[in-house]
mmCIF file of C-alpha atoms and ligand atoms in Angstrom:
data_model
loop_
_atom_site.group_PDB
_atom_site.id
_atom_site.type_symbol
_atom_site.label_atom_id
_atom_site.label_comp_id
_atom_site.label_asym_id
_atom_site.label_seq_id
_atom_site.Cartn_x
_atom_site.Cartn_y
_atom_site.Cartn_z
ATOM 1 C CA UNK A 1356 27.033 -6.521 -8.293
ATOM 2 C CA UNK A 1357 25.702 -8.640 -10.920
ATOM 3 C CA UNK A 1358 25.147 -11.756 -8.798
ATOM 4 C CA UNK A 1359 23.012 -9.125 -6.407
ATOM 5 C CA UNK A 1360 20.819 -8.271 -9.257
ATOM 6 C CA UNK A 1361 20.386 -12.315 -10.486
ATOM 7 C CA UNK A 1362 19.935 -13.419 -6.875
ATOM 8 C CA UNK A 1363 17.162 -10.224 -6.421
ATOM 9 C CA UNK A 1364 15.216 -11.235 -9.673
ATOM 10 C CA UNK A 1365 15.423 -14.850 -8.936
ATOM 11 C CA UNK A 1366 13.682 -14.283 -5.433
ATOM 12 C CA UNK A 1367 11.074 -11.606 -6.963
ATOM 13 C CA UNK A 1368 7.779 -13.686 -7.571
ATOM 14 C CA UNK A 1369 4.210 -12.388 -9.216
ATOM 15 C CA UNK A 1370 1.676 -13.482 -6.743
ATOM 16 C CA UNK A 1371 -2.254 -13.065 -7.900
ATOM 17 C CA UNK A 1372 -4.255 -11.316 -5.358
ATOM 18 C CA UNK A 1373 -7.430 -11.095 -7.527
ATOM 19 C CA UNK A 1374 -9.236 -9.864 -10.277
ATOM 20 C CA UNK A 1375 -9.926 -5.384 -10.701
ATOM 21 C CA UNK A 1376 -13.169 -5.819 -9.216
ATOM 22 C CA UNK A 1377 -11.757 -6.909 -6.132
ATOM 23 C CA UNK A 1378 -10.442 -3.219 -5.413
ATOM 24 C CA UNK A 1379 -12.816 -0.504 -5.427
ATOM 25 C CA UNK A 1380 -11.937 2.650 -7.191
ATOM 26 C CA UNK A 1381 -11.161 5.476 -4.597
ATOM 27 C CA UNK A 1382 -10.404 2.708 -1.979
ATOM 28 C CA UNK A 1383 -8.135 0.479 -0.070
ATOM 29 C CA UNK A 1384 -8.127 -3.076 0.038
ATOM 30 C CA UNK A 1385 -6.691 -5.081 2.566
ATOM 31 C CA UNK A 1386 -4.649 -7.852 0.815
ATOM 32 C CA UNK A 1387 -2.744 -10.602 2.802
ATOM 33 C CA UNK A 1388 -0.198 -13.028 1.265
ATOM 34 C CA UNK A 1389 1.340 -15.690 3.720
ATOM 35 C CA UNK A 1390 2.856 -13.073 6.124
ATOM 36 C CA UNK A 1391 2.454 -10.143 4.349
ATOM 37 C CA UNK A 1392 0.108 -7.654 4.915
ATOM 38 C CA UNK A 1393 -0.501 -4.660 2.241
ATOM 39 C CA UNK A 1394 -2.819 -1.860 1.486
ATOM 40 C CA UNK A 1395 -3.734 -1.829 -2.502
ATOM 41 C CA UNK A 1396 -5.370 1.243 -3.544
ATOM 42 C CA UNK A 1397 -7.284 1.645 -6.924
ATOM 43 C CA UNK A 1398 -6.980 5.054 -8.036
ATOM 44 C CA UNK A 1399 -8.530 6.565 -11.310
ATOM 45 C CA UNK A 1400 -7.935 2.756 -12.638
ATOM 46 C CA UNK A 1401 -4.674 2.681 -11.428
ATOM 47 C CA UNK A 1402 -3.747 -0.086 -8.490
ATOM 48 C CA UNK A 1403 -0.988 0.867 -5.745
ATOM 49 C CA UNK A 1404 0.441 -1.174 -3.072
ATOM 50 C CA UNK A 1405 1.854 -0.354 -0.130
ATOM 51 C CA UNK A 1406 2.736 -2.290 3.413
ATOM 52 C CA UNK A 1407 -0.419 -2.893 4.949
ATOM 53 C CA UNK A 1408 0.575 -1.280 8.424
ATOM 54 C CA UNK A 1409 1.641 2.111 9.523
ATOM 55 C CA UNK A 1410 5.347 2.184 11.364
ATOM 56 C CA UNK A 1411 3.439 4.441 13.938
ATOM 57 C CA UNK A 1412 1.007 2.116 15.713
ATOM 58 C CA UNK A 1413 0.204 -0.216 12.904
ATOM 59 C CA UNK A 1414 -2.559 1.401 11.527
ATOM 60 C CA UNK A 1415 -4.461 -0.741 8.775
ATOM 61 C CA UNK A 1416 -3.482 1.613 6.221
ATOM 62 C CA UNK A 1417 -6.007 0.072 3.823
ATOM 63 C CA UNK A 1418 -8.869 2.037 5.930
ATOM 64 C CA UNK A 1419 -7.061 5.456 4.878
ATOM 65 C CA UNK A 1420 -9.474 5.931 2.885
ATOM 66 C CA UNK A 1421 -12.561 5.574 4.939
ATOM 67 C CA UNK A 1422 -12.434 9.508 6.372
ATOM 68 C CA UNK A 1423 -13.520 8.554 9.515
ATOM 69 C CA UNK A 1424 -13.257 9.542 13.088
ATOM 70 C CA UNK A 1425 -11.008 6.533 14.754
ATOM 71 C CA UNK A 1426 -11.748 7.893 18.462
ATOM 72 C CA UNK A 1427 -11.632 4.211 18.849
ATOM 73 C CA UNK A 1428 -7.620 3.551 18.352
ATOM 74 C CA UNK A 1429 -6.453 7.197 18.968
ATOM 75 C CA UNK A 1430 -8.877 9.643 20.466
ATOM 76 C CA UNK A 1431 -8.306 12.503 18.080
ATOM 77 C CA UNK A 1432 -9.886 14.031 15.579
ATOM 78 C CA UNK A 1433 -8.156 11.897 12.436
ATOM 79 C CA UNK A 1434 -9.462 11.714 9.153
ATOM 80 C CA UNK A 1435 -7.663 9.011 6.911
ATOM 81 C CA UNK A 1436 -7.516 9.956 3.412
ATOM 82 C CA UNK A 1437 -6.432 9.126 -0.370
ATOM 83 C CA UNK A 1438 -5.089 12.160 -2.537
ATOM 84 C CA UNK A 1439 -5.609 10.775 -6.074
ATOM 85 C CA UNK A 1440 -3.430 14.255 -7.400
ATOM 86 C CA UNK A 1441 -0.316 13.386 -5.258
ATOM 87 C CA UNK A 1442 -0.770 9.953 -5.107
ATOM 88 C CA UNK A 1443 -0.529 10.351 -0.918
ATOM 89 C CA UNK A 1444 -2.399 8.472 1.408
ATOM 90 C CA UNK A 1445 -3.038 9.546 5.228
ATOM 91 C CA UNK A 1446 -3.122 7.242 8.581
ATOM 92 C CA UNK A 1447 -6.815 6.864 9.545
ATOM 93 C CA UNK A 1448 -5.525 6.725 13.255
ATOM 94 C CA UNK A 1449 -2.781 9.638 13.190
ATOM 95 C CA UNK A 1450 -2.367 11.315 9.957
ATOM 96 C CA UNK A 1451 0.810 10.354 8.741
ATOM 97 C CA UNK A 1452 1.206 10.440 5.181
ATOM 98 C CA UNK A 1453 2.648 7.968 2.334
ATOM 99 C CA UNK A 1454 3.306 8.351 -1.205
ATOM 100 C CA UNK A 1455 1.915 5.191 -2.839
ATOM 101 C CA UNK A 1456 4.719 5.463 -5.661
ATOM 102 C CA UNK A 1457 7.943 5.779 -3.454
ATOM 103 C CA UNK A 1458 6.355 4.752 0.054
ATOM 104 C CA UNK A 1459 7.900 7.989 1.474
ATOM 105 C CA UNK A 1460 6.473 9.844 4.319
ATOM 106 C CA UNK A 1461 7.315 13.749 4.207
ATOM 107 C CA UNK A 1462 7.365 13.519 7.959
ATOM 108 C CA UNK A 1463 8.823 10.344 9.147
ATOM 109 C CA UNK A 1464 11.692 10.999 6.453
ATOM 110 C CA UNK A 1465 11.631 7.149 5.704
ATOM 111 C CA UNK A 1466 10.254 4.634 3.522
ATOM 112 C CA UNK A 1467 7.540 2.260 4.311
ATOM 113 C CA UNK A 1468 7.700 -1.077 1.374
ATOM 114 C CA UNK A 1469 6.186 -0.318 -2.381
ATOM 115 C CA UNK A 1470 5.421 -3.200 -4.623
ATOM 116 C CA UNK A 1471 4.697 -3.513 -7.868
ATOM 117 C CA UNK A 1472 0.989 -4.102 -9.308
ATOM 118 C CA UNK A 1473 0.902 -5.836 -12.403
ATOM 119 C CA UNK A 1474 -2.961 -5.459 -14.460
ATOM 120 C CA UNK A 1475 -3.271 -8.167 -16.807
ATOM 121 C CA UNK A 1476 -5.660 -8.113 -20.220
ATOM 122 C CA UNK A 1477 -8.340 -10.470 -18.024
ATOM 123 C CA UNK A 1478 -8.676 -8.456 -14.868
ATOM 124 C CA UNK A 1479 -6.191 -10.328 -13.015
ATOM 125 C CA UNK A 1480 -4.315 -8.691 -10.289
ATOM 126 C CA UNK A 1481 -1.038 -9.504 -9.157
ATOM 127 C CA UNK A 1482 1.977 -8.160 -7.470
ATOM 128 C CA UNK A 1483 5.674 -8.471 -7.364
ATOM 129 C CA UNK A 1484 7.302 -10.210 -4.321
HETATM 130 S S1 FES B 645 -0.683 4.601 13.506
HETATM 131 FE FE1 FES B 645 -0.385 5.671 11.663
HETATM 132 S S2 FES B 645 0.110 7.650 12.240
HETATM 133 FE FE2 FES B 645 -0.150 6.577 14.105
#
């Protein structure tokens, strides 16, 4: 069990993905890191990140914010959107809905990835990896 733990931290990395500014308050931000695609979300001050696509259709879950019509990708009447009170954010293309603390969706009853967002006393953004 120990070695797990060692062997977890020692692959963990903070990677910078930019300064506060870069993440609009009430929004999502598309951030991309080698292979990695997430959805940071700046809520009240606070930054959130989650994996960037939904495990429905791969969604840009960044845009869940945007409450807009996607007749484009879906042909229904979806609104994405960002609860700042439970911290939940809904697909723009279908509605499903993430926590952007756990990553859990009420209805999929699984997990999409969380990662940590560290603020630093400069503005600078990074996350845990
Ligand atoms: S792509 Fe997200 S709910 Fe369908």
């Amino acid at each position: 069990m120990e070695i797990q733990r060692k062997y977890l931290e020692y692959n963990m990395r903070e990677k910078i993905i930019g300064r506060i500014e870069d993440f609009p308050e009430g929004k999502g931000t598309e951030v991309r890191l080698g292979g990695l695609k997430m959805a940071v979300f700046n809520i009240d001050g606070e930054l959130y990140a989650i994996h960037g696509s939904c495990p429905h259709k791969h969604a840009p879950l960044h845009e869940s914010g945007e409450n807009r019509y996607n007749s484009e990708k879906c042909g229904g009447p979806f609104l994405g959107e960002i609860d700042s009170e439970s911290k939940m954010v809904k697909c723009p293309w279908h509605g499903l809905r993430f926590n952007l603390e756990t990553g859990e969706s009420p209805v999929l009853r699984r997990k999409i990835p969380v990662y940590n967002v560290i603020l630093r006393e400069d503005g600078e953004v990074a996350v845990v990896v």
